[in-house]
Tab-separated table of C-alpha atoms in Angstrom:
chain	number	residue	atom	x	y	z
A	237	UNK	CA	51.578	116.605	-108.872
A	238	UNK	CA	55.125	117.834	-108.472
A	239	UNK	CA	56.145	120.718	-106.220
A	240	UNK	CA	59.433	122.240	-105.117
A	241	UNK	CA	60.153	123.418	-101.564
A	242	UNK	CA	62.701	126.164	-100.954
A	243	UNK	CA	63.269	128.806	-98.267
A	244	UNK	CA	65.697	131.265	-96.697
A	245	UNK	CA	66.809	133.111	-99.808
A	246	UNK	CA	67.858	136.110	-97.667
A	247	UNK	CA	68.025	138.342	-100.722
A	248	UNK	CA	70.063	141.463	-99.983
A	249	UNK	CA	72.284	139.765	-97.397
A	250	UNK	CA	75.897	140.884	-97.006
A	251	UNK	CA	78.694	138.640	-95.772
A	252	UNK	CA	81.495	140.465	-93.942
A	253	UNK	CA	80.602	143.653	-95.797
A	254	UNK	CA	80.376	142.052	-99.243
A	255	UNK	CA	77.097	142.025	-101.168
A	256	UNK	CA	75.773	138.593	-102.196
A	257	UNK	CA	73.237	140.011	-104.659
A	258	UNK	CA	75.162	138.898	-107.744
A	259	UNK	CA	75.367	135.324	-106.412
A	260	UNK	CA	71.707	135.452	-105.444
A	261	UNK	CA	70.763	136.539	-108.942
A	262	UNK	CA	72.656	133.531	-110.343
A	263	UNK	CA	70.813	131.274	-107.920
A	264	UNK	CA	67.452	132.730	-108.970
A	265	UNK	CA	68.252	132.102	-112.635
A	266	UNK	CA	69.323	128.535	-111.840
A	267	UNK	CA	66.208	127.991	-109.757
A	268	UNK	CA	63.921	129.135	-112.583
A	269	UNK	CA	65.715	126.701	-114.896
A	270	UNK	CA	65.341	123.828	-112.398
A	271	UNK	CA	61.624	124.538	-112.051
A	272	UNK	CA	61.136	124.614	-115.827
A	273	UNK	CA	63.239	121.518	-116.546
A	274	UNK	CA	61.466	119.470	-113.879
A	275	UNK	CA	57.964	120.523	-114.928
A	276	UNK	CA	57.109	121.788	-111.426
A	277	UNK	CA	53.414	122.453	-110.742
A	278	UNK	CA	53.802	124.470	-107.545
A	279	UNK	CA	56.645	126.450	-105.966
A	280	UNK	CA	56.675	126.793	-102.165
A	281	UNK	CA	58.932	129.450	-100.622
A	282	UNK	CA	58.810	128.918	-96.844
A	283	UNK	CA	59.921	132.312	-95.565
A	284	UNK	CA	62.940	134.599	-95.165
A	285	UNK	CA	62.730	135.887	-98.709
A	286	UNK	CA	64.746	138.911	-97.610
A	287	UNK	CA	67.499	139.321	-95.068
A	288	UNK	CA	66.049	142.425	-93.427
A	289	UNK	CA	62.627	143.934	-92.837
A	290	UNK	CA	63.679	146.886	-95.022
A	291	UNK	CA	65.321	145.251	-98.054
A	292	UNK	CA	67.173	147.322	-100.663
A	293	UNK	CA	65.409	148.080	-103.938
A	294	UNK	CA	67.694	145.711	-105.847
A	295	UNK	CA	66.675	142.819	-103.603
A	296	UNK	CA	62.960	143.486	-104.072
A	297	UNK	CA	63.379	143.826	-107.834
A	298	UNK	CA	65.210	140.488	-108.024
A	299	UNK	CA	62.538	138.706	-105.993
A	300	UNK	CA	59.601	140.088	-107.965
A	301	UNK	CA	61.227	139.338	-111.321
A	302	UNK	CA	61.983	135.795	-110.175
A	303	UNK	CA	58.519	134.904	-108.855
A	304	UNK	CA	56.861	136.423	-111.926
A	305	UNK	CA	58.973	134.202	-114.176
A	306	UNK	CA	58.161	131.206	-111.982
A	307	UNK	CA	54.428	131.897	-112.064
A	308	UNK	CA	54.488	132.484	-115.830
A	309	UNK	CA	51.206	134.408	-115.982
A	310	UNK	CA	49.278	131.987	-113.805
A	311	UNK	CA	50.485	128.806	-115.484
A	312	UNK	CA	52.185	127.744	-112.228
A	313	UNK	CA	51.195	128.245	-108.587
A	314	UNK	CA	53.754	130.127	-106.493
A	315	UNK	CA	53.172	130.239	-102.721
A	316	UNK	CA	55.268	132.524	-100.507
A	317	UNK	CA	55.038	132.959	-96.724
A	318	UNK	CA	56.874	135.409	-94.463
A	319	UNK	CA	59.776	134.333	-92.260
A	320	UNK	CA	61.245	135.930	-89.147
A	321	UNK	CA	63.497	138.203	-91.244
A	322	UNK	CA	60.635	139.455	-93.413
A	323	UNK	CA	58.347	142.396	-92.752
A	324	UNK	CA	54.917	140.797	-93.395
A	325	UNK	CA	53.350	144.016	-94.634
A	326	UNK	CA	56.316	144.937	-96.836
A	327	UNK	CA	56.439	141.422	-98.305
A	328	UNK	CA	52.723	141.305	-99.087
A	329	UNK	CA	52.452	144.923	-100.267
A	330	UNK	CA	52.455	143.743	-103.881
A	331	UNK	CA	49.590	141.292	-103.330
A	332	UNK	CA	47.182	143.071	-105.740
A	333	UNK	CA	49.708	142.733	-108.575
A	334	UNK	CA	50.946	139.314	-107.462
A	335	UNK	CA	47.400	137.932	-107.410
A	336	UNK	CA	47.030	138.760	-111.097
A	337	UNK	CA	50.059	136.557	-111.834
A	338	UNK	CA	49.074	133.558	-109.719
A	339	UNK	CA	51.475	134.398	-106.897
A	340	UNK	CA	50.130	133.873	-103.371
A	341	UNK	CA	51.926	135.912	-100.684
A	342	UNK	CA	50.913	135.393	-97.035
A	343	UNK	CA	52.466	137.634	-94.391
A	344	UNK	CA	50.740	136.938	-91.074
A	345	UNK	CA	49.450	133.808	-89.335
A	346	UNK	CA	45.953	132.997	-90.605
A	347	UNK	CA	46.363	135.220	-93.659
A	348	UNK	CA	43.867	134.512	-96.404
A	349	UNK	CA	44.291	134.298	-100.169
A	350	UNK	CA	41.640	134.974	-102.835
A	351	UNK	CA	39.633	132.368	-104.716
A	352	UNK	CA	40.492	132.595	-108.383
A	353	UNK	CA	41.008	130.537	-111.519
A	354	UNK	CA	44.257	130.785	-113.473
A	355	UNK	CA	45.465	129.159	-116.669
A	356	UNK	CA	47.414	126.445	-114.853
A	357	UNK	CA	45.551	126.033	-111.556
A	358	UNK	CA	42.594	127.175	-109.500
A	359	UNK	CA	42.237	128.378	-105.911
A	360	UNK	CA	38.984	126.571	-105.261
A	361	UNK	CA	38.633	127.680	-101.649
A	362	UNK	CA	40.556	130.241	-99.593
A	363	UNK	CA	40.142	130.383	-95.816
A	364	UNK	CA	42.247	131.741	-92.985
A	365	UNK	CA	45.442	129.666	-93.043
A	366	UNK	CA	44.159	127.251	-95.695
A	367	UNK	CA	44.137	126.955	-99.485
A	368	UNK	CA	42.306	124.329	-101.511
A	369	UNK	CA	43.803	124.064	-104.966
A	370	UNK	CA	43.037	122.250	-108.185
A	371	UNK	CA	46.250	121.689	-110.128
A	372	UNK	CA	45.961	119.769	-113.395
A	373	UNK	CA	42.926	117.907	-112.103
A	374	UNK	CA	44.519	116.990	-108.758
A	375	UNK	CA	43.320	118.335	-105.416
A	376	UNK	CA	45.787	119.873	-102.972
A	377	UNK	CA	45.033	121.257	-99.531
A	378	UNK	CA	47.737	123.548	-98.162
A	379	UNK	CA	47.640	124.867	-94.602
A	380	UNK	CA	49.945	127.792	-93.881
A	381	UNK	CA	51.446	129.414	-90.808
A	382	UNK	CA	53.781	132.285	-91.706
A	383	UNK	CA	56.357	133.014	-88.990
A	384	UNK	CA	54.355	133.139	-85.750
A	385	UNK	CA	56.184	135.497	-83.403
A	386	UNK	CA	54.674	135.528	-79.911
A	387	UNK	CA	52.778	138.733	-80.659
A	388	UNK	CA	51.490	137.554	-84.036
A	389	UNK	CA	50.494	134.230	-82.519
A	390	UNK	CA	48.572	135.861	-79.678
A	391	UNK	CA	46.920	138.276	-82.114
A	392	UNK	CA	45.783	135.307	-84.192
A	393	UNK	CA	44.114	133.543	-81.265
A	394	UNK	CA	43.143	136.409	-78.958
A	395	UNK	CA	39.478	136.403	-79.951
A	396	UNK	CA	39.130	132.736	-79.136
A	397	UNK	CA	41.019	132.436	-75.888
A	398	UNK	CA	41.024	133.889	-72.378
A	399	UNK	CA	44.018	135.602	-70.744
A	400	UNK	CA	44.732	132.365	-68.919
A	401	UNK	CA	44.795	130.432	-72.166
A	402	UNK	CA	47.163	132.985	-73.718
A	403	UNK	CA	49.748	132.115	-71.055
A	404	UNK	CA	50.065	128.550	-72.319
A	405	UNK	CA	53.291	127.509	-73.993
A	406	UNK	CA	54.211	128.784	-77.432
A	407	UNK	CA	54.378	125.249	-78.793
A	408	UNK	CA	50.904	124.279	-77.569
A	409	UNK	CA	49.381	127.414	-79.113
A	410	UNK	CA	51.064	126.662	-82.440
A	411	UNK	CA	49.813	123.094	-82.103
A	412	UNK	CA	46.247	124.251	-81.514
A	413	UNK	CA	46.337	126.318	-84.719
A	414	UNK	CA	47.738	123.403	-86.709
A	415	UNK	CA	45.162	120.995	-85.269
A	416	UNK	CA	42.360	123.352	-86.250
A	417	UNK	CA	43.780	123.864	-89.749
A	418	UNK	CA	44.261	120.108	-90.180
A	419	UNK	CA	40.497	119.687	-90.123
A	420	UNK	CA	40.604	120.956	-93.730
A	421	UNK	CA	42.632	117.959	-94.916
A	422	UNK	CA	40.797	115.430	-97.088
A	423	UNK	CA	41.469	111.783	-97.897
A	424	UNK	CA	41.396	112.388	-101.653
A	425	UNK	CA	43.654	115.459	-101.484
A	426	UNK	CA	47.394	116.028	-101.365
A	427	UNK	CA	47.787	117.484	-97.857
A	428	UNK	CA	50.672	119.898	-97.272
A	429	UNK	CA	51.642	122.215	-94.405
A	430	UNK	CA	53.935	125.237	-94.809
A	431	UNK	CA	55.473	127.240	-91.975
A	432	UNK	CA	58.560	129.081	-90.744
A	433	UNK	CA	59.578	128.023	-87.240
A	434	UNK	CA	62.092	126.132	-85.134
A	435	UNK	CA	61.295	122.485	-84.389
A	436	UNK	CA	62.795	120.917	-81.246
A	437	UNK	CA	65.938	118.992	-82.092
A	438	UNK	CA	66.661	120.910	-85.298
A	439	UNK	CA	70.320	121.403	-86.234
A	440	UNK	CA	71.009	125.138	-86.637
A	441	UNK	CA	74.029	126.749	-88.268
A	442	UNK	CA	75.548	130.055	-87.155
A	443	UNK	CA	73.886	132.247	-89.803
A	444	UNK	CA	70.258	132.119	-88.664
A	445	UNK	CA	68.775	134.801	-86.478
A	446	UNK	CA	67.896	132.727	-83.434
A	447	UNK	CA	64.165	132.550	-82.687
A	448	UNK	CA	64.368	129.782	-80.085
A	449	UNK	CA	66.461	131.473	-77.373
A	450	UNK	CA	65.808	129.753	-74.069
A	451	UNK	CA	63.500	127.347	-75.833
A	452	UNK	CA	60.542	129.724	-75.586
A	453	UNK	CA	59.838	129.737	-79.340
A	454	UNK	CA	60.535	126.062	-79.930
A	455	UNK	CA	57.808	123.861	-81.396
A	456	UNK	CA	57.576	120.243	-80.260
A	457	UNK	CA	57.098	117.590	-82.938
A	458	UNK	CA	53.811	116.545	-81.320
A	459	UNK	CA	52.447	120.024	-82.116
A	460	UNK	CA	53.157	119.758	-85.852
A	461	UNK	CA	50.367	118.709	-88.250
A	462	UNK	CA	50.143	114.958	-87.746
A	463	UNK	CA	48.090	114.292	-90.886
A	464	UNK	CA	50.170	116.293	-93.354
A	465	UNK	CA	51.838	114.230	-96.059
A	466	UNK	CA	54.627	116.816	-96.318
A	467	UNK	CA	55.548	119.683	-93.983
A	468	UNK	CA	57.635	122.366	-95.709
A	469	UNK	CA	59.576	124.472	-93.211
A	470	UNK	CA	61.835	127.482	-93.380
A	471	UNK	CA	64.324	128.933	-90.883
A	472	UNK	CA	67.216	126.466	-90.525
A	473	UNK	CA	69.887	126.847	-93.202
A	474	UNK	CA	71.092	123.250	-93.118
A	475	UNK	CA	68.881	120.944	-95.219
A	476	UNK	CA	67.446	118.291	-92.913
A	477	UNK	CA	64.517	116.089	-92.000
A	478	UNK	CA	63.171	117.305	-88.666
A	479	UNK	CA	61.294	114.167	-87.599
A	480	UNK	CA	61.803	110.426	-87.871
A	481	UNK	CA	58.062	109.778	-87.933
A	482	UNK	CA	56.637	112.742	-89.851
A	483	UNK	CA	57.612	114.064	-93.285
A	484	UNK	CA	58.960	117.348	-91.885
A	485	UNK	CA	61.701	118.985	-93.931
A	486	UNK	CA	63.844	122.095	-93.861
A	487	UNK	CA	64.949	122.786	-97.432
A	488	UNK	CA	67.826	124.897	-96.110
A	489	UNK	CA	69.142	128.082	-97.668
A	490	UNK	CA	70.173	127.969	-101.342
A	491	UNK	CA	73.549	129.607	-100.658
A	492	UNK	CA	76.138	129.323	-97.895
A	493	UNK	CA	75.646	132.262	-95.535
A	494	UNK	CA	78.469	131.520	-93.103
A	495	UNK	CA	81.842	129.765	-93.164
A	496	UNK	CA	80.389	126.857	-91.219
A	497	UNK	CA	77.926	126.207	-94.043
A	498	UNK	CA	80.672	125.420	-96.556
A	499	UNK	CA	80.290	121.731	-95.678
A	500	UNK	CA	76.541	121.661	-96.405
A	501	UNK	CA	75.144	120.632	-99.780
A	502	UNK	CA	72.667	123.307	-100.871
A	503	UNK	CA	69.558	122.929	-102.961
A	504	UNK	CA	65.778	122.571	-102.821
A	505	UNK	CA	63.368	119.657	-102.341
A	506	UNK	CA	61.443	118.369	-105.344
A	507	UNK	CA	58.498	116.278	-104.181
């Protein structure tokens, strides 16, 4: 199985008052071509699809046209999660239409997809924060954690924990969710984790909206899924591996969104 990991498109973003939509449209066209030429089975977009929670109509139109072309009427799996710039409800508002195309959009932590068979793949099992897929006869288990703000994280675990437990560190709560979701991994499956967060030691640029101020929303490497064969992250705009021991990657943004980023090579990860 071959998948591509991308994130941080920030469609609709302006730079010093200048719209980047024309450049972003060129990127989207290039990305579709890359996916087609490399015979990609699954596209993973790890958050920050848009630059604001209220994106302009042109930005939404570009995104929907792009993911529909990528999905190609259910011939290819397209998985999208919300980032810290995205409005989860706004992003997933098109879920009824997206589901028809084979596009999975997850807005909140522990969101759930729908079991369904498409021309190119099948969602064999859909649980909170977990998808079991059959893609061309291969099994894939994907655990997902869309951007977990403190409130969204506490909402996700409030039924299971006491007030005292809710006061534990952000990282340990994220770790508990990952450890629970990891129980879905299987030995004969391709095991992938997808999230949008800041991992301790990550190298930020100056164009991200900081989510780790004071370290309160930083996730320690020990709280990442230890059994995942690949962890696809969004948030940091510089492409990088976030762990020496684990296969944890930030794909980075596809375009330079600040002057500092001119020195970074931009792209996406084909795995």
